[in-house]
Coordinates of C-alpha atoms and ligand atoms in Angstrom, one line a residue:
M1156 CA 10.7 -0.2 -0.9
C1157 CA 10.7 -2.6 2.1
G1158 CA 14.2 -3.6 3.0
I1159 CA 15.6 -6.4 5.1
V1160 CA 19.0 -6.7 6.8
G1161 CA 20.2 -9.5 9.2
Y1162 CA 23.4 -10.3 10.9
I1163 CA 24.9 -13.2 12.9
G1164 CA 28.5 -13.2 14.0
P1165 CA 31.0 -11.9 16.6
R1166 CA 30.3 -8.2 16.2
D1167 CA 27.5 -6.0 17.6
A1168 CA 24.6 -6.5 15.3
T1169 CA 22.9 -3.2 15.9
P1170 CA 25.2 -0.8 14.0
I1171 CA 25.5 -3.3 11.1
I1172 CA 21.8 -3.5 10.8
L1173 CA 21.3 0.3 11.1
N1174 CA 24.0 0.9 8.4
G1175 CA 22.6 -1.7 6.1
L1176 CA 19.1 -0.2 6.3
K1177 CA 20.6 3.2 5.7
R1178 CA 22.0 1.9 2.4
L1179 CA 18.5 0.9 1.3
E1180 CA 17.0 4.2 2.4
Y1181 CA 16.8 5.6 -1.1
R1182 CA 14.2 3.0 -2.0
G1183 CA 11.7 4.7 0.3
Y1184 CA 9.8 3.5 3.5
D1185 CA 7.6 4.9 6.2
S1186 CA 8.8 3.0 9.3
A1187 CA 11.8 1.1 10.5
G1188 CA 12.7 -1.4 13.2
L1189 CA 15.2 -3.9 14.4
A1190 CA 15.3 -6.9 16.8
V1191 CA 18.5 -8.1 18.5
L1192 CA 19.0 -11.1 20.7
T1193 CA 20.4 -9.9 24.0
N1194 CA 21.1 -12.2 26.9
G1195 CA 18.7 -14.8 25.7
H1196 CA 15.8 -12.6 24.8
L1197 CA 14.8 -10.4 21.9
E1198 CA 14.9 -6.6 22.2
I1199 CA 12.9 -4.7 19.7
R1200 CA 13.1 -1.1 18.7
R1201 CA 10.8 0.2 16.0
D1202 CA 8.7 3.2 15.1
A1203 CA 7.0 5.0 12.3
G1204 CA 9.3 7.5 10.5
K1205 CA 12.8 7.5 9.2
L1206 CA 15.9 5.7 10.3
D1207 CA 17.0 8.7 12.3
R1208 CA 14.0 8.0 14.5
L1209 CA 15.1 4.4 14.9
A1210 CA 18.7 5.5 15.6
A1211 CA 17.4 7.8 18.3
L1212 CA 15.4 5.0 19.9
V1213 CA 18.5 2.9 20.0
A1214 CA 20.5 5.8 21.4
E1215 CA 18.0 6.3 24.2
D1216 CA 17.8 2.6 25.0
P1217 CA 20.8 0.8 23.6
V1218 CA 20.5 -2.7 22.4
E1219 CA 23.6 -4.9 21.9
G1220 CA 23.9 -8.5 20.7
H1221 CA 25.5 -10.7 18.1
V1222 CA 22.4 -11.8 16.2
G1223 CA 19.7 -9.5 14.8
I1224 CA 17.3 -8.5 12.0
G1225 CA 16.1 -5.1 10.8
H1226 CA 13.5 -3.8 8.4
T1227 CA 12.4 -0.7 6.6
R1228 CA 8.7 -0.9 5.9
W1229 CA 6.4 0.6 3.4
A1230 CA 2.9 -0.1 4.9
T1231 CA 0.7 -2.4 3.0
H1232 CA -1.7 -3.5 5.8
G1233 CA -2.1 -1.1 8.7
E1234 CA -0.9 2.5 9.0
P1235 CA 2.7 3.4 9.5
S1236 CA 3.1 3.2 13.3
A1237 CA 5.2 1.6 16.0
R1238 CA 2.8 -1.3 16.4
N1239 CA 2.8 -2.1 12.7
A1240 CA 6.5 -1.6 12.1
H1241 CA 8.6 -4.8 11.7
P1242 CA 10.0 -6.9 13.3
H1243 CA 6.9 -8.6 14.6
Q1244 CA 6.7 -11.0 17.5
G1245 CA 4.4 -13.9 18.0
A1246 CA 2.3 -14.8 21.1
T1247 CA 5.3 -16.2 23.1
G1248 CA 7.6 -13.4 22.2
A1249 CA 10.3 -15.9 21.3
V1250 CA 10.3 -15.4 17.6
V1251 CA 10.6 -12.2 15.4
I1252 CA 10.0 -11.8 11.8
A1253 CA 10.8 -9.2 9.1
H1254 CA 8.9 -9.6 5.8
N1255 CA 8.6 -8.2 2.3
G1256 CA 5.5 -9.1 0.4
I1257 CA 1.7 -9.5 0.8
V1258 CA 0.1 -12.4 2.6
E1259 CA -2.9 -12.7 0.2
N1260 CA -4.9 -14.9 2.5
Y1261 CA -4.0 -13.1 5.8
L1262 CA -7.7 -12.5 6.7
E1263 CA -8.4 -16.2 6.6
L1264 CA -5.3 -17.0 8.5
R1265 CA -6.0 -14.4 11.1
D1266 CA -9.5 -15.8 11.6
E1267 CA -8.1 -19.3 11.9
L1268 CA -5.5 -18.3 14.4
G1269 CA -8.0 -16.0 16.2
A1270 CA -10.3 -19.0 16.7
E1271 CA -7.3 -20.8 18.4
G1272 CA -7.1 -17.9 20.8
V1273 CA -4.3 -15.9 19.3
E1274 CA -4.5 -12.2 20.0
F1275 CA -3.0 -10.0 17.3
K1276 CA -0.8 -7.1 18.3
S1277 CA -0.7 -5.3 14.9
D1278 CA -2.8 -4.7 11.9
T1279 CA -0.3 -6.3 9.5
D1280 CA -0.5 -9.3 7.3
T1281 CA 3.0 -10.2 8.4
E1282 CA 2.0 -11.0 11.9
V1283 CA 0.1 -14.1 10.8
I1284 CA 3.4 -15.7 9.7
V1285 CA 5.1 -15.3 13.0
Q1286 CA 2.0 -16.4 14.9
L1287 CA 2.0 -19.5 12.7
V1288 CA 5.6 -20.1 13.5
D1289 CA 4.9 -19.7 17.2
R1290 CA 2.0 -22.1 17.0
Y1291 CA 4.4 -24.8 15.6
L1292 CA 7.2 -24.0 18.0
S1293 CA 4.8 -24.5 20.9
L1294 CA 4.1 -28.0 19.6
G1295 CA 7.8 -28.7 20.2
I1296 CA 8.9 -28.4 16.5
G1297 CA 12.3 -26.8 15.8
L1298 CA 12.5 -23.3 14.2
V1299 CA 13.4 -24.5 10.7
E1300 CA 10.6 -27.0 10.5
A1301 CA 8.1 -24.6 12.2
A1302 CA 9.0 -22.0 9.6
R1303 CA 8.6 -24.5 6.7
K1304 CA 5.2 -25.6 8.0
S1305 CA 4.1 -22.0 8.4
F1306 CA 5.2 -21.1 4.9
R1307 CA 3.0 -23.7 3.4
H1308 CA 0.0 -21.8 4.6
L1309 CA 1.0 -18.6 2.8
K1310 CA -0.5 -17.4 -0.5
G1311 CA 1.5 -14.7 -2.4
A1312 CA 5.2 -13.9 -2.8
H1313 CA 7.5 -13.3 0.1
G1314 CA 11.0 -12.5 1.3
I1315 CA 11.2 -13.5 5.0
V1316 CA 13.7 -13.5 7.8
L1317 CA 13.0 -15.1 11.2
L1318 CA 15.0 -15.2 14.4
S1319 CA 14.2 -17.1 17.6
A1320 CA 15.5 -16.8 21.1
T1321 CA 15.1 -20.5 21.4
E1322 CA 17.7 -21.2 18.7
P1323 CA 20.1 -18.3 18.9
D1324 CA 22.7 -19.8 16.6
K1325 CA 20.7 -19.2 13.4
I1326 CA 18.5 -16.9 11.3
V1327 CA 16.1 -18.5 8.9
A1328 CA 15.4 -16.8 5.6
A1329 CA 13.1 -17.7 2.7
R1330 CA 12.2 -16.5 -0.7
I1331 CA 8.7 -17.8 -1.5
G1332 CA 7.4 -17.1 -5.0
N1333 CA 9.1 -14.5 -7.0
A1334 CA 9.2 -11.9 -4.3
G1335 CA 12.6 -10.5 -5.2
G1336 CA 15.8 -10.4 -3.3
V1337 CA 17.0 -12.5 -0.4
V1338 CA 20.7 -12.5 -0.5
V1339 CA 23.1 -14.1 2.0
G1340 CA 26.6 -12.5 2.4
L1341 CA 29.4 -14.7 3.6
G1342 CA 32.1 -13.3 5.9
E1343 CA 34.8 -14.7 8.1
G1344 CA 32.9 -16.2 11.0
E1345 CA 30.0 -14.0 10.3
T1346 CA 27.1 -14.0 7.9
F1347 CA 24.8 -11.3 6.6
I1348 CA 21.3 -11.4 5.1
A1349 CA 19.6 -8.6 3.0
S1350 CA 16.9 -8.0 0.6
D1351 CA 19.4 -6.1 -1.6
I1352 CA 23.1 -6.2 -2.1
P1353 CA 24.0 -2.6 -1.2
A1354 CA 23.0 -3.3 2.4
I1355 CA 25.9 -5.7 2.9
L1356 CA 28.4 -4.6 0.3
E1357 CA 30.7 -2.9 2.8
H1358 CA 31.2 -6.2 4.6
T1359 CA 31.5 -8.9 2.0
R1360 CA 31.5 -9.5 -1.8
Q1361 CA 30.7 -13.2 -1.5
V1362 CA 27.0 -13.7 -1.8
V1363 CA 24.4 -16.4 -2.3
F1364 CA 21.1 -15.5 -4.0
L1365 CA 18.1 -17.4 -2.9
E1366 CA 15.9 -18.6 -5.7
S1367 CA 12.1 -18.7 -5.5
G1368 CA 11.1 -21.6 -3.3
Q1369 CA 14.3 -21.8 -1.3
M1370 CA 15.1 -21.4 2.4
A1371 CA 18.4 -20.5 4.0
V1372 CA 19.5 -21.6 7.4
V1373 CA 22.1 -19.0 8.2
G1374 CA 24.7 -19.4 11.0
R1375 CA 28.0 -17.7 11.8
Q1376 CA 30.0 -20.2 9.7
G1377 CA 27.8 -19.8 6.6
V1378 CA 24.6 -21.0 5.1
E1379 CA 22.7 -24.1 4.3
V1380 CA 20.2 -23.8 1.4
Q1381 CA 17.1 -26.0 1.4
T1382 CA 14.0 -26.3 -0.7
L1383 CA 10.6 -25.5 0.9
E1384 CA 10.2 -29.3 1.1
G1385 CA 13.3 -29.6 3.4
K1386 CA 15.8 -31.0 0.9
T1387 CA 19.3 -29.6 1.3
I1388 CA 20.6 -28.3 -2.1
P1389 CA 23.9 -27.1 -3.5
F1390 CA 24.3 -23.4 -4.1
E1391 CA 26.6 -21.1 -6.0
V1392 CA 28.6 -18.4 -4.3
H1393 CA 28.8 -15.3 -6.5
N1394 CA 31.6 -12.7 -6.3
V1395 CA 30.0 -9.3 -6.5
A1396 CA 31.9 -6.5 -8.3
W1397 CA 33.5 -3.7 -6.4
D1398 CA 31.8 -1.1 -8.5
P1399 CA 28.7 -0.2 -6.5
V1400 CA 26.6 0.3 -9.7
A1401 CA 27.6 -3.1 -11.1
A1402 CA 27.1 -4.6 -7.7
E1403 CA 23.6 -3.3 -7.6
K1404 CA 22.9 -5.4 -10.7
G1405 CA 23.4 -8.5 -8.4
E1406 CA 22.6 -11.8 -10.1
Y1407 CA 21.4 -10.2 -13.3
R1408 CA 23.3 -9.5 -16.5
H1409 CA 21.5 -6.2 -17.2
F1410 CA 19.5 -3.7 -15.2
M1411 CA 16.6 -4.3 -17.5
D1412 CA 16.6 -7.9 -16.5
K1413 CA 16.8 -7.0 -12.8
E1414 CA 14.0 -4.5 -13.1
I1415 CA 11.7 -6.9 -14.9
H1416 CA 12.3 -9.3 -12.0
E1417 CA 11.8 -6.6 -9.4
Q1418 CA 8.2 -6.2 -10.4
V1419 CA 6.8 -8.5 -7.7
R1420 CA 8.4 -6.2 -5.2
S1421 CA 7.8 -3.0 -7.0
L1422 CA 4.1 -3.9 -7.4
T1423 CA 3.9 -4.7 -3.7
D1424 CA 5.4 -1.3 -2.9
T1425 CA 3.1 0.4 -5.3
I1426 CA 0.2 -0.8 -3.2
A1427 CA 2.0 -0.1 0.0
G1428 CA 0.2 2.5 2.2
R1429 CA -2.6 3.0 -0.3
V1430 CA -5.0 0.1 0.4
D1431 CA -7.1 -0.8 3.4
F1432 CA -7.9 -4.3 2.6
E1433 CA -10.3 -4.7 5.5
A1434 CA -12.4 -1.7 4.7
G1435 CA -12.0 -2.3 1.0
R1436 CA -10.8 1.2 0.3
V1437 CA -8.0 3.0 -1.5
R1438 CA -6.1 6.0 0.0
L1439 CA -4.1 8.4 -2.1
P1440 CA -3.5 11.3 0.3
Q1441 CA -0.9 13.1 -1.9
L1442 CA -3.5 13.4 -4.7
N1443 CA -5.5 15.9 -2.7
L1444 CA -8.7 14.4 -4.2
T1445 CA -11.7 15.6 -2.2
R1446 CA -15.3 14.4 -2.6
D1447 CA -16.1 17.9 -3.9
L1448 CA -13.4 17.7 -6.6
A1449 CA -14.3 14.1 -7.5
C1450 CA -17.9 15.1 -8.1
R1451 CA -17.0 18.2 -10.1
I1452 CA -14.6 16.5 -12.6
Q1453 CA -16.1 16.4 -16.0
K1454 CA -13.1 15.1 -17.9
V1455 CA -9.7 13.6 -17.4
I1456 CA -7.0 14.1 -19.9
I1457 CA -4.0 11.8 -19.4
T1458 CA -0.9 13.2 -21.0
A1459 CA 2.5 11.5 -21.3
C1460 CA 5.1 10.2 -23.7
G1461 CA 6.2 6.7 -24.8
T1462 CA 5.7 3.9 -22.3
A1463 CA 4.1 6.3 -19.9
A1464 CA 1.5 7.1 -22.5
H1465 CA 0.7 3.4 -23.0
A1466 CA 0.1 3.2 -19.3
G1467 CA -2.3 6.2 -19.7
M1468 CA -4.2 4.3 -22.4
V1469 CA -4.9 1.5 -19.9
G1470 CA -5.9 4.2 -17.4
K1471 CA -8.5 5.4 -19.8
V1472 CA -10.3 2.1 -19.9
L1473 CA -10.0 1.8 -16.1
I1474 CA -11.2 5.3 -15.2
E1475 CA -14.0 5.2 -17.7
R1476 CA -15.1 1.7 -16.7
I1477 CA -14.8 2.0 -12.9
A1478 CA -15.4 5.7 -12.2
R1479 CA -17.5 6.5 -15.3
V1480 CA -15.6 9.7 -16.0
P1481 CA -14.7 10.4 -19.7
V1482 CA -10.9 10.2 -20.3
E1483 CA -8.8 11.3 -23.2
V1484 CA -5.2 10.3 -23.7
D1485 CA -3.0 12.8 -25.3
I1486 CA 0.6 12.4 -26.3
A1487 CA 2.3 15.3 -24.4
S1488 CA 4.2 16.6 -27.5
E1489 CA 0.8 17.0 -29.3
F1490 CA -1.2 18.3 -26.3
R1491 CA 1.2 21.2 -25.7
Y1492 CA 0.7 22.8 -29.1
R1493 CA -2.9 22.0 -29.8
D1494 CA -4.6 24.6 -27.7
P1495 CA -6.4 21.9 -25.9
I1496 CA -9.8 22.4 -24.2
V1497 CA -9.2 22.5 -20.5
D1498 CA -11.2 24.2 -17.8
E1499 CA -11.4 24.1 -14.0
N1500 CA -13.5 20.9 -14.2
T1501 CA -10.8 19.1 -16.3
V1502 CA -8.1 17.1 -14.6
V1503 CA -4.9 16.8 -16.6
L1504 CA -3.0 13.8 -15.3
A1505 CA 0.6 13.6 -16.4
I1506 CA 2.4 10.3 -16.1
S1507 CA 6.2 10.3 -16.1
Q1508 CA 8.8 8.0 -14.6
S1509 CA 11.5 10.6 -14.6
G1510 CA 9.2 13.5 -13.8
E1511 CA 11.5 15.6 -16.0
T1512 CA 10.4 14.9 -19.6
A1513 CA 10.3 18.2 -21.4
D1514 CA 7.1 17.5 -23.4
T1515 CA 5.2 16.3 -20.4
L1516 CA 6.3 19.2 -18.3
A1517 CA 5.2 21.6 -21.1
A1518 CA 1.8 19.9 -21.2
M1519 CA 1.5 20.4 -17.5
E1520 CA 2.4 24.1 -17.9
E1521 CA -0.2 24.5 -20.6
T1522 CA -2.8 23.0 -18.1
R1523 CA -1.7 25.4 -15.4
L1524 CA -2.2 28.4 -17.8
K1525 CA -5.7 27.1 -18.8
G1526 CA -6.8 26.7 -15.2
G1527 CA -7.2 22.9 -15.1
V1528 CA -6.5 20.7 -12.2
L1529 CA -3.1 19.2 -12.4
W1530 CA -2.1 15.7 -11.2
S1531 CA 0.9 13.6 -11.8
I1532 CA 2.0 10.0 -11.4
V1533 CA 5.8 10.0 -11.1
N1534 CA 8.6 7.7 -10.0
A1535 CA 11.4 10.2 -9.3
I1536 CA 10.7 11.7 -5.9
G1537 CA 11.0 15.5 -5.8
S1538 CA 11.0 15.8 -9.6
Q1539 CA 9.5 18.7 -11.4
A1540 CA 6.3 16.8 -12.4
M1541 CA 5.8 16.0 -8.8
R1542 CA 6.5 19.5 -7.5
I1543 CA 4.3 21.5 -9.9
A1544 CA 1.2 19.2 -9.6
D1545 CA -1.8 20.0 -7.4
G1546 CA -1.7 16.3 -6.4
Y1547 CA 0.4 13.3 -7.2
I1548 CA 0.9 9.6 -6.8
S1549 CA 4.4 8.4 -6.5
M1550 CA 5.1 5.1 -8.2
Q1551 CA 7.2 3.7 -5.3
T1552 CA 9.1 1.4 -7.5
G1553 CA 12.6 2.5 -6.6
P1554 CA 15.0 3.9 -9.3
E1555 CA 14.8 2.5 -12.8
I1556 CA 18.2 2.4 -14.5
G1557 CA 17.6 0.4 -17.7
V1558 CA 16.6 2.9 -20.4
A1559 CA 13.7 0.7 -21.5
S1560 CA 11.0 1.2 -18.9
T1561 CA 9.6 -2.0 -17.3
K1562 CA 8.7 -1.7 -13.6
A1563 CA 7.8 2.0 -14.2
Y1564 CA 5.2 0.8 -16.6
T1565 CA 3.4 -1.8 -14.5
A1566 CA 3.4 0.5 -11.4
P1567 CA 1.3 3.2 -12.9
L1568 CA -1.1 0.6 -14.2
V1569 CA -1.8 -0.2 -10.6
D1570 CA -1.8 3.4 -9.6
L1571 CA -4.4 4.2 -12.3
Y1572 CA -6.5 1.3 -11.1
M1573 CA -6.4 2.6 -7.5
L1574 CA -7.1 6.1 -8.7
A1575 CA -10.2 4.8 -10.6
V1576 CA -11.5 3.0 -7.5
L1577 CA -10.9 6.1 -5.3
L1578 CA -12.6 8.4 -7.8
A1579 CA -15.5 6.0 -8.2
D1580 CA -15.9 5.7 -4.4
L1581 CA -15.9 9.4 -3.9
R1582 CA -18.4 9.9 -6.8
G1583 CA -20.6 7.2 -5.3
V1584 CA -20.8 5.1 -8.5
L1585 CA -19.6 1.8 -6.9
S1586 CA -21.5 -0.5 -4.7
D1587 CA -19.8 -1.6 -1.5
K1588 CA -19.5 -5.1 -2.8
E1589 CA -18.0 -4.1 -6.1
R1590 CA -15.5 -1.8 -4.4
R1591 CA -14.4 -4.5 -2.0
R1592 CA -13.9 -6.9 -4.9
L1593 CA -11.8 -4.5 -6.9
V1594 CA -9.7 -3.7 -3.8
A1595 CA -9.3 -7.3 -2.9
D1596 CA -8.0 -8.1 -6.4
L1597 CA -5.1 -5.7 -5.8
A1598 CA -3.5 -8.1 -3.3
L1599 CA -3.2 -10.7 -6.1
V1600 CA -1.1 -8.6 -8.4
P1601 CA 2.4 -9.1 -7.1
D1602 CA 2.1 -12.9 -7.0
L1603 CA 0.5 -13.0 -10.4
A1604 CA 3.5 -11.0 -11.7
G1605 CA 5.7 -13.6 -10.0
H1606 CA 3.9 -16.4 -11.9
C1607 CA 4.7 -14.7 -15.2
L1608 CA 8.4 -14.5 -14.2
D1609 CA 8.4 -18.2 -13.3
R1610 CA 7.7 -18.9 -17.0
E1611 CA 10.8 -17.1 -18.2
A1612 CA 12.5 -20.3 -19.7
E1613 CA 9.6 -20.7 -22.1
V1614 CA 9.8 -17.0 -23.1
E1615 CA 13.5 -17.5 -23.8
R1616 CA 12.7 -20.3 -26.2
V1617 CA 10.3 -18.1 -28.1
A1618 CA 13.0 -15.4 -28.1
F1619 CA 15.4 -17.8 -29.6
A1620 CA 12.9 -18.6 -32.4
L1621 CA 12.3 -14.9 -33.1
K1622 CA 15.8 -13.4 -32.7
D1623 CA 16.5 -13.0 -36.4
V1624 CA 13.2 -11.6 -37.6
K1625 CA 13.2 -8.3 -39.3
H1626 CA 9.6 -7.1 -38.5
C1627 CA 7.0 -8.0 -36.0
I1628 CA 3.4 -6.9 -35.5
Y1629 CA 1.6 -6.8 -32.1
L1630 CA -2.1 -6.9 -31.9
G1631 CA -4.3 -6.2 -28.8
R1632 CA -7.8 -5.0 -28.1
G1633 CA -9.7 -3.2 -25.3
I1634 CA -7.7 -3.0 -22.1
N1635 CA -4.8 -4.9 -23.8
M1636 CA -4.6 -2.8 -26.9
P1637 CA -1.9 -0.6 -25.2
T1638 CA -0.1 -3.8 -24.3
A1639 CA 0.4 -4.3 -28.0
Y1640 CA 1.9 -0.8 -28.3
E1641 CA 4.1 -1.4 -25.3
G1642 CA 5.3 -4.8 -26.4
A1643 CA 6.2 -3.5 -29.8
L1644 CA 8.0 -0.4 -28.3
K1645 CA 10.0 -2.7 -26.0
L1646 CA 11.1 -4.8 -28.9
K1647 CA 12.0 -2.0 -31.2
E1648 CA 13.9 0.1 -28.7
I1649 CA 16.3 -2.5 -27.5
S1650 CA 16.6 -5.1 -30.3
Y1651 CA 16.2 -2.6 -33.2
I1652 CA 13.7 -4.9 -34.9
H1653 CA 11.0 -3.0 -36.6
A1654 CA 7.8 -3.7 -34.6
E1655 CA 4.4 -2.1 -34.7
G1656 CA 1.6 -2.2 -32.2
Y1657 CA -2.0 -2.1 -33.6
P1658 CA -5.5 -2.2 -32.3
A1659 CA -6.5 -5.7 -33.4
G1660 CA -9.8 -4.5 -35.0
E1661 CA -7.8 -2.2 -37.3
M1662 CA -5.9 -5.1 -38.8
K1663 CA -8.3 -5.7 -41.7
H1664 CA -8.1 -2.0 -42.6
G1665 CA -4.6 -2.2 -43.9
P1666 CA -1.9 -4.0 -41.9
I1667 CA -3.2 -7.4 -42.8
A1668 CA -1.6 -6.9 -46.2
L1669 CA 1.8 -7.3 -44.5
I1670 CA 1.2 -10.7 -43.0
D1671 CA 3.3 -13.6 -44.4
R1672 CA 5.7 -16.1 -43.0
D1673 CA 8.3 -13.4 -42.4
M1674 CA 6.1 -11.2 -40.2
P1675 CA 5.4 -12.8 -36.9
V1676 CA 2.2 -11.6 -35.3
V1677 CA 2.1 -11.3 -31.5
V1678 CA -1.5 -11.5 -30.4
I1679 CA -2.4 -10.5 -26.9
A1680 CA -5.4 -12.7 -26.1
P1681 CA -5.9 -13.3 -22.4
R1682 CA -9.4 -14.3 -21.2
D1683 CA -10.7 -10.8 -21.0
P1684 CA -13.9 -9.3 -22.4
W1685 CA -12.3 -9.0 -25.8
Y1686 CA -11.1 -12.6 -26.0
E1687 CA -13.4 -13.9 -28.7
K1688 CA -12.6 -11.0 -30.9
M1689 CA -8.9 -11.6 -30.5
F1690 CA -9.3 -15.2 -31.2
S1691 CA -10.7 -14.4 -34.7
Q1692 CA -7.5 -12.3 -35.3
I1693 CA -5.4 -15.4 -34.7
E1694 CA -7.5 -17.3 -37.3
Q1695 CA -7.2 -14.5 -39.8
A1696 CA -3.4 -14.3 -39.3
K1697 CA -3.0 -18.1 -39.6
A1698 CA -5.2 -18.2 -42.7
R1699 CA -2.6 -15.9 -44.4
G1700 CA 0.3 -18.0 -43.4
G1701 CA 1.4 -15.8 -40.5
I1702 CA 3.4 -17.1 -37.6
V1703 CA 1.4 -16.4 -34.4
V1704 CA 2.8 -15.9 -31.0
A1705 CA -0.1 -15.6 -28.5
V1706 CA -0.1 -14.2 -25.0
A1707 CA -2.8 -16.4 -23.5
T1708 CA -4.3 -17.5 -20.2
E1709 CA -3.0 -20.7 -18.8
G1710 CA -5.2 -23.6 -19.6
D1711 CA -6.5 -22.1 -22.9
E1712 CA -6.2 -25.3 -25.0
T1713 CA -7.9 -23.7 -28.0
I1714 CA -5.2 -21.0 -28.4
A1715 CA -2.6 -23.6 -27.8
K1716 CA -3.9 -25.5 -30.9
F1717 CA -3.9 -22.5 -33.2
A1718 CA -0.9 -20.4 -32.2
D1719 CA 2.7 -21.4 -33.2
Q1720 CA 4.1 -20.2 -29.9
V1721 CA 2.3 -19.3 -26.6
L1722 CA 3.5 -17.0 -23.9
W1723 CA 1.3 -18.1 -20.9
V1724 CA 0.0 -15.8 -18.2
P1725 CA -1.9 -16.8 -15.1
P1726 CA -5.7 -16.1 -14.9
T1727 CA -5.9 -12.4 -13.8
P1728 CA -8.9 -10.2 -13.1
W1729 CA -9.3 -8.5 -16.5
M1730 CA -8.8 -4.9 -15.3
L1731 CA -5.4 -5.9 -13.9
S1732 CA -4.5 -8.1 -16.9
P1733 CA -2.3 -5.5 -18.6
V1734 CA 0.1 -6.0 -15.7
T1735 CA 0.5 -9.7 -16.4
T1736 CA 0.3 -9.7 -20.2
V1737 CA 3.1 -7.2 -20.6
I1738 CA 5.6 -9.1 -18.5
P1739 CA 6.2 -11.9 -21.0
L1740 CA 6.6 -9.2 -23.7
Q1741 CA 9.2 -7.4 -21.6
M1742 CA 11.1 -10.6 -21.2
L1743 CA 10.7 -11.5 -24.9
A1744 CA 12.2 -8.1 -25.9
Y1745 CA 14.9 -8.5 -23.4
H1746 CA 16.0 -12.0 -24.4
I1747 CA 15.8 -11.2 -28.1
A1748 CA 18.1 -8.1 -27.6
A1749 CA 20.4 -10.1 -25.3
L1750 CA 20.6 -12.9 -27.9
R1751 CA 21.5 -10.3 -30.5
G1752 CA 24.3 -9.2 -28.2
L1753 CA 23.0 -5.6 -27.9
D1754 CA 23.6 -3.0 -25.2
V1755 CA 20.2 -3.7 -23.6
D1756 CA 20.5 -1.1 -20.8
Q1757 CA 21.6 1.7 -23.0
P1758 CA 20.2 1.3 -26.5
R1759 CA 21.5 3.6 -29.2
N1760 CA 20.1 7.1 -29.5
L1761 CA 18.0 6.8 -26.3
A1762 CA 18.2 8.6 -23.0
K1763 CA 16.5 7.7 -19.7
S1764 CA 15.2 11.1 -19.2
V1765 CA 14.3 13.2 -22.3
T1766 CA 14.7 16.7 -21.0
V1767 CA 14.8 18.3 -24.5
E1768 CA 12.0 18.7 -27.0
Ligands
LIG1976 C1 10.4 3.4 -23.3 C2 10.6 4.6 -22.4 C3 10.2 5.9 -22.9 C4 9.6 6.7 -21.8 C5 9.3 8.2 -22.3 C6 8.7 9.0 -21.1 O1 10.9 2.3 -22.7 O2 11.2 4.5 -21.4 O3 9.2 5.8 -23.9 O4 8.5 6.1 -21.3 O5 10.5 8.8 -22.7 O6 9.6 9.1 -20.1 P1 9.1 9.5 -18.7 O7 8.2 8.4 -18.1 O8 10.3 9.7 -17.8 O9 8.3 10.8 -18.8

């Protein structure tokens, strides 16, 4: 996961930055760098590889100064290399930037700046931001205003830090959209900035969290928080707990809440290193998927448990639709004992957050015995499911601590989408245009997730209305049928409310008998190819006196008229819509459980990693 650390104060910034980055190392990265202001100019050290490599660069050619920024990068645009590692400089060399996020419109911005004569020094999307800042600085505008003007050009969600040799008394930071962490740590005559609390915890417990749409002007004596429109606003200083685990929770009450909110970042990281937006291609090197294998595959069986199995059900729709390969989804505890039909042209794809789930591992073993090709999608690096597979995709979401899986559900949805595109590309079943469109849509995902999170207050109101219900039914269809399963699972596991997910078309074959005023019906009805069908479900439920909570696409006035409550999601390309439709349902379950005063992170009877049968 990309990490940011910044420092301004009397001490040498370099070791503070290196140590801070080290604390974020467990989140994963493929390159690292820092920039420190030394005698009026910026010194940059950066390279592909781990922090040891950066430390070695600094040891060979030391850099000392009292202001600096550092970054660990997971490549999204451009390969991991010294020229693509952050921090990046603009044309004048006066400004440096470190950035988390995806500049969705970077190709347009690069063309615009290129037409003005800017020569780009990297393949990254990030560089357009610093080139924009440079453009405004060269017009005689100060750093803060130049940054603000530049930010207005950006689409997507971002965490940003900027440092300029022309204004050495400050670092400018911003959180644009729901990009996840930018935290400012207050010390005595020194101030720290980080993407995550652990990076600065050894120096201070007094922190300020930037909200979406806020900028921080950070100096030695503290911080001024402004809106992106330039208005100075009051801020709250939080006292972070000494316990490092509690501190990691940061501004959130529960890990689950934090992890739901981390999804903008985890989705960015999921894409990191896997997508070449210019060529419109996906790369998944650890999957070891050759053209020969892609053409030979006759069937994919996705096997998993619980939430991971729901992700697999979405994967079925994606792989069948995009790559035209038949897919079965098999619950791992069933697959392992059923003597399944697997041969050398069958791929068995196990999905597991922990990579240690007993049933999933047993299903993988069964595949090995039968001679199938074994792939996995896992979050825990080095876990068994990663080690025993012929190829794997790592989720790149960082550790998930809340027992109820959230960010480790949306990450594999995107992994499966990328896998489907790669498979289709290698099998030659996608036109160049279609492939480019599918790949371009990936850049939208993090920010769309952020838009869902922005609507949390509305979800909380719905949670308040539903907090005392005894039963709930979730209906979905097509690619969002698994969203119904997942929404219901989230609710039941943390709030202990009985909830069932159902394919909407099955409603009339039985469950409709249950509908009355005491059984809310959550209908997942975004504008996807199944929309009309879902709409008729709403009518049927209403006709029987049911209370309907719809997950619907913003602007859908018709649904707004019929449903009792609406959880709005932004318009999303339909194949990626399960990412956005599930987020309000995660928040709904979370708020209902929190309102009921339950132990959200450790629900009764459940374990994070189910290593027994
Ligand atoms: C639900 C949940 C579980 C897991 C399941 C598989 O929120 O977390 O249903 O998805 O136990 O776990 P992994 O992914 O570790 O194999």
